[in-house]
């Protein structure tokens, strides 16, 4: 009976070659200082959303209590509960209006960019800034955003594309928790910002000047002659077990 050590000693050393993947998606570049500054400004500007979501949760709980008390004999004034909770304070009202300019979550932001990629002209619902918490989520969950952001820009005409402010910013670990606290949600992995809000537009302009444009060379826009790059090959050293010895090891 051949032992594992004996079989391993009979493996032949071989070399395998791996070619570099040509379709490598690169995230737009931005300095750490710019990312931190944008994140800090967002956490301050988005605070009214936390007040509004807290209000909606209070209203939902009040409606639930009102539903349970409808059959109670002691409920002499059923409208008193809703009157106390339906009135919005100034921060809550500000957060409700701001919600029209914010897109929260991976799925909702992805759908917004997909719709944006199907339009050749600018639209009021177009996203101007997308913040992705790269350091806090699995890479495969957000790997589609660079290509999708580029597709949203490349779908525009040349004259319109110059006015497109869309920027994609990937931030480091810890940003997800900070954004979640600012917005008042349990988790915020991706955040989309639309143009048209005074406080948010300042952040969009800061991202536009400090972050590069999302670009994926093989999608959409073609400029000039093609450029050929040298092939990068990696040589991997491994061991190979001949088929005859592999069958013997399986039989044993």
PDB file of N, CA, C and O in Angstrom, residues 39 43 106 131-138 141 171-183 185-190:
ATOM      1  N   UNK A  39     -16.471  62.084   2.904  1.00  0.00           N
ATOM      2  CA  UNK A  39     -17.206  61.283   3.883  1.00  0.00           C
ATOM      3  C   UNK A  39     -17.624  62.124   5.086  1.00  0.00           C
ATOM      4  O   UNK A  39     -18.773  62.021   5.557  1.00  0.00           O
ATOM      5  N   UNK A  43     -21.575  62.912   6.196  1.00  0.00           N
ATOM      6  CA  UNK A  43     -22.127  62.538   7.497  1.00  0.00           C
ATOM      7  C   UNK A  43     -22.813  63.724   8.168  1.00  0.00           C
ATOM      8  O   UNK A  43     -23.807  63.552   8.879  1.00  0.00           O
ATOM      9  N   UNK A 106     -27.315  49.057  -2.100  1.00  0.00           N
ATOM     10  CA  UNK A 106     -26.687  48.518  -3.316  1.00  0.00           C
ATOM     11  C   UNK A 106     -27.717  48.351  -4.428  1.00  0.00           C
ATOM     12  O   UNK A 106     -27.497  48.778  -5.570  1.00  0.00           O
ATOM     13  N   UNK A 131     -21.152  56.788  -3.600  1.00  0.00           N
ATOM     14  CA  UNK A 131     -20.188  56.440  -2.562  1.00  0.00           C
ATOM     15  C   UNK A 131     -20.313  54.947  -2.280  1.00  0.00           C
ATOM     16  O   UNK A 131     -21.407  54.458  -1.968  1.00  0.00           O
ATOM     17  N   UNK A 132     -19.206  54.228  -2.397  1.00  0.00           N
ATOM     18  CA  UNK A 132     -19.188  52.782  -2.175  1.00  0.00           C
ATOM     19  C   UNK A 132     -18.232  52.480  -1.019  1.00  0.00           C
ATOM     20  O   UNK A 132     -17.057  52.879  -1.062  1.00  0.00           O
ATOM     21  N   UNK A 133     -18.725  51.798  -0.008  1.00  0.00           N
ATOM     22  CA  UNK A 133     -17.895  51.429   1.148  1.00  0.00           C
ATOM     23  C   UNK A 133     -17.097  50.165   0.802  1.00  0.00           C
ATOM     24  O   UNK A 133     -17.405  49.060   1.271  1.00  0.00           O
ATOM     25  N   UNK A 134     -16.071  50.324  -0.016  1.00  0.00           N
ATOM     26  CA  UNK A 134     -15.287  49.192  -0.503  1.00  0.00           C
ATOM     27  C   UNK A 134     -14.635  48.401   0.622  1.00  0.00           C
ATOM     28  O   UNK A 134     -14.505  47.178   0.537  1.00  0.00           O
ATOM     29  N   UNK A 135     -14.207  49.091   1.648  1.00  0.00           N
ATOM     30  CA  UNK A 135     -13.489  48.421   2.715  1.00  0.00           C
ATOM     31  C   UNK A 135     -14.357  47.648   3.682  1.00  0.00           C
ATOM     32  O   UNK A 135     -13.833  46.941   4.545  1.00  0.00           O
ATOM     33  N   UNK A 136     -15.681  47.749   3.535  1.00  0.00           N
ATOM     34  CA  UNK A 136     -16.589  47.117   4.489  1.00  0.00           C
ATOM     35  C   UNK A 136     -17.447  46.011   3.893  1.00  0.00           C
ATOM     36  O   UNK A 136     -18.185  45.350   4.621  1.00  0.00           O
ATOM     37  N   UNK A 137     -17.410  45.819   2.593  1.00  0.00           N
ATOM     38  CA  UNK A 137     -18.272  44.820   1.946  1.00  0.00           C
ATOM     39  C   UNK A 137     -17.403  43.884   1.110  1.00  0.00           C
ATOM     40  O   UNK A 137     -16.250  44.189   0.777  1.00  0.00           O
ATOM     41  N   UNK A 138     -17.993  42.738   0.751  1.00  0.00           N
ATOM     42  CA  UNK A 138     -17.292  41.787  -0.112  1.00  0.00           C
ATOM     43  C   UNK A 138     -17.083  42.405  -1.500  1.00  0.00           C
ATOM     44  O   UNK A 138     -17.986  43.026  -2.053  1.00  0.00           O
ATOM     45  N   UNK A 141     -19.684  42.053  -4.366  1.00  0.00           N
ATOM     46  CA  UNK A 141     -20.981  42.718  -4.247  1.00  0.00           C
ATOM     47  C   UNK A 141     -20.987  44.100  -4.902  1.00  0.00           C
ATOM     48  O   UNK A 141     -22.051  44.600  -5.274  1.00  0.00           O
ATOM     49  N   UNK A 171     -14.600  54.271  -0.628  1.00  0.00           N
ATOM     50  CA  UNK A 171     -14.031  54.719   0.642  1.00  0.00           C
ATOM     51  C   UNK A 171     -13.559  53.520   1.470  1.00  0.00           C
ATOM     52  O   UNK A 171     -13.980  52.384   1.248  1.00  0.00           O
ATOM     53  N   UNK A 172     -12.718  53.800   2.448  1.00  0.00           N
ATOM     54  CA  UNK A 172     -12.054  52.753   3.213  1.00  0.00           C
ATOM     55  C   UNK A 172     -12.961  52.182   4.289  1.00  0.00           C
ATOM     56  O   UNK A 172     -14.107  52.611   4.478  1.00  0.00           O
ATOM     57  N   UNK A 173     -12.431  51.199   5.014  1.00  0.00           N
ATOM     58  CA  UNK A 173     -13.192  50.526   6.067  1.00  0.00           C
ATOM     59  C   UNK A 173     -13.584  51.516   7.157  1.00  0.00           C
ATOM     60  O   UNK A 173     -12.843  52.441   7.484  1.00  0.00           O
ATOM     61  N   UNK A 174     -14.779  51.294   7.723  1.00  0.00           N
ATOM     62  CA  UNK A 174     -15.307  52.164   8.756  1.00  0.00           C
ATOM     63  C   UNK A 174     -16.330  53.148   8.243  1.00  0.00           C
ATOM     64  O   UNK A 174     -17.104  53.722   9.033  1.00  0.00           O
ATOM     65  N   UNK A 175     -16.374  53.363   6.923  1.00  0.00           N
ATOM     66  CA  UNK A 175     -17.309  54.332   6.357  1.00  0.00           C
ATOM     67  C   UNK A 175     -18.748  53.841   6.431  1.00  0.00           C
ATOM     68  O   UNK A 175     -19.678  54.638   6.587  1.00  0.00           O
ATOM     69  N   UNK A 176     -18.937  52.533   6.328  1.00  0.00           N
ATOM     70  CA  UNK A 176     -20.300  51.987   6.345  1.00  0.00           C
ATOM     71  C   UNK A 176     -21.012  52.316   7.655  1.00  0.00           C
ATOM     72  O   UNK A 176     -22.178  52.742   7.656  1.00  0.00           O
ATOM     73  N   UNK A 177     -20.340  52.143   8.761  1.00  0.00           N
ATOM     74  CA  UNK A 177     -20.947  52.424  10.052  1.00  0.00           C
ATOM     75  C   UNK A 177     -21.222  53.917  10.233  1.00  0.00           C
ATOM     76  O   UNK A 177     -22.269  54.305  10.765  1.00  0.00           O
ATOM     77  N   UNK A 178     -20.314  54.745   9.772  1.00  0.00           N
ATOM     78  CA  UNK A 178     -20.514  56.191   9.897  1.00  0.00           C
ATOM     79  C   UNK A 178     -21.695  56.668   9.062  1.00  0.00           C
ATOM     80  O   UNK A 178     -22.509  57.478   9.523  1.00  0.00           O
ATOM     81  N   UNK A 179     -21.806  56.174   7.835  1.00  0.00           N
ATOM     82  CA  UNK A 179     -22.941  56.559   6.993  1.00  0.00           C
ATOM     83  C   UNK A 179     -24.255  56.037   7.561  1.00  0.00           C
ATOM     84  O   UNK A 179     -25.273  56.725   7.499  1.00  0.00           O
ATOM     85  N   UNK A 180     -24.241  54.827   8.105  1.00  0.00           N
ATOM     86  CA  UNK A 180     -25.451  54.267   8.695  1.00  0.00           C
ATOM     87  C   UNK A 180     -25.929  55.103   9.876  1.00  0.00           C
ATOM     88  O   UNK A 180     -27.139  55.352  10.038  1.00  0.00           O
ATOM     89  N   UNK A 181     -25.008  55.569  10.706  1.00  0.00           N
ATOM     90  CA  UNK A 181     -25.387  56.419  11.828  1.00  0.00           C
ATOM     91  C   UNK A 181     -25.903  57.761  11.357  1.00  0.00           C
ATOM     92  O   UNK A 181     -26.857  58.313  11.930  1.00  0.00           O
ATOM     93  N   UNK A 182     -25.295  58.306  10.304  1.00  0.00           N
ATOM     94  CA  UNK A 182     -25.738  59.607   9.796  1.00  0.00           C
ATOM     95  C   UNK A 182     -27.126  59.535   9.172  1.00  0.00           C
ATOM     96  O   UNK A 182     -27.934  60.462   9.321  1.00  0.00           O
ATOM     97  N   UNK A 183     -27.405  58.429   8.493  1.00  0.00           N
ATOM     98  CA  UNK A 183     -28.683  58.277   7.799  1.00  0.00           C
ATOM     99  C   UNK A 183     -29.759  57.718   8.723  1.00  0.00           C
ATOM    100  O   UNK A 183     -30.955  57.910   8.492  1.00  0.00           O
ATOM    101  N   UNK A 185     -29.923  54.305   9.585  1.00  0.00           N
ATOM    102  CA  UNK A 185     -30.255  52.958   9.146  1.00  0.00           C
ATOM    103  C   UNK A 185     -29.258  51.974   9.774  1.00  0.00           C
ATOM    104  O   UNK A 185     -28.219  52.352  10.303  1.00  0.00           O
ATOM    105  N   UNK A 186     -29.604  50.676   9.702  1.00  0.00           N
ATOM    106  CA  UNK A 186     -28.717  49.666  10.274  1.00  0.00           C
ATOM    107  C   UNK A 186     -27.442  49.497   9.449  1.00  0.00           C
ATOM    108  O   UNK A 186     -26.375  49.217  10.000  1.00  0.00           O
ATOM    109  N   UNK A 187     -27.563  49.664   8.138  1.00  0.00           N
ATOM    110  CA  UNK A 187     -26.418  49.445   7.266  1.00  0.00           C
ATOM    111  C   UNK A 187     -26.562  50.259   5.992  1.00  0.00           C
ATOM    112  O   UNK A 187     -27.634  50.278   5.391  1.00  0.00           O
ATOM    113  N   UNK A 188     -25.477  50.923   5.592  1.00  0.00           N
ATOM    114  CA  UNK A 188     -25.453  51.685   4.341  1.00  0.00           C
ATOM    115  C   UNK A 188     -24.138  51.369   3.641  1.00  0.00           C
ATOM    116  O   UNK A 188     -23.089  51.921   3.982  1.00  0.00           O
ATOM    117  N   UNK A 189     -24.181  50.462   2.669  1.00  0.00           N
ATOM    118  CA  UNK A 189     -22.975  50.057   1.944  1.00  0.00           C
ATOM    119  C   UNK A 189     -22.709  50.939   0.740  1.00  0.00           C
ATOM    120  O   UNK A 189     -21.556  51.166   0.372  1.00  0.00           O
ATOM    121  N   UNK A 190     -23.781  51.421   0.110  1.00  0.00           N
ATOM    122  CA  UNK A 190     -23.662  52.263  -1.089  1.00  0.00           C
ATOM    123  C   UNK A 190     -24.656  53.404  -0.962  1.00  0.00           C
ATOM    124  O   UNK A 190     -25.784  53.218  -0.497  1.00  0.00           O
TER     125      UNK A 190
END
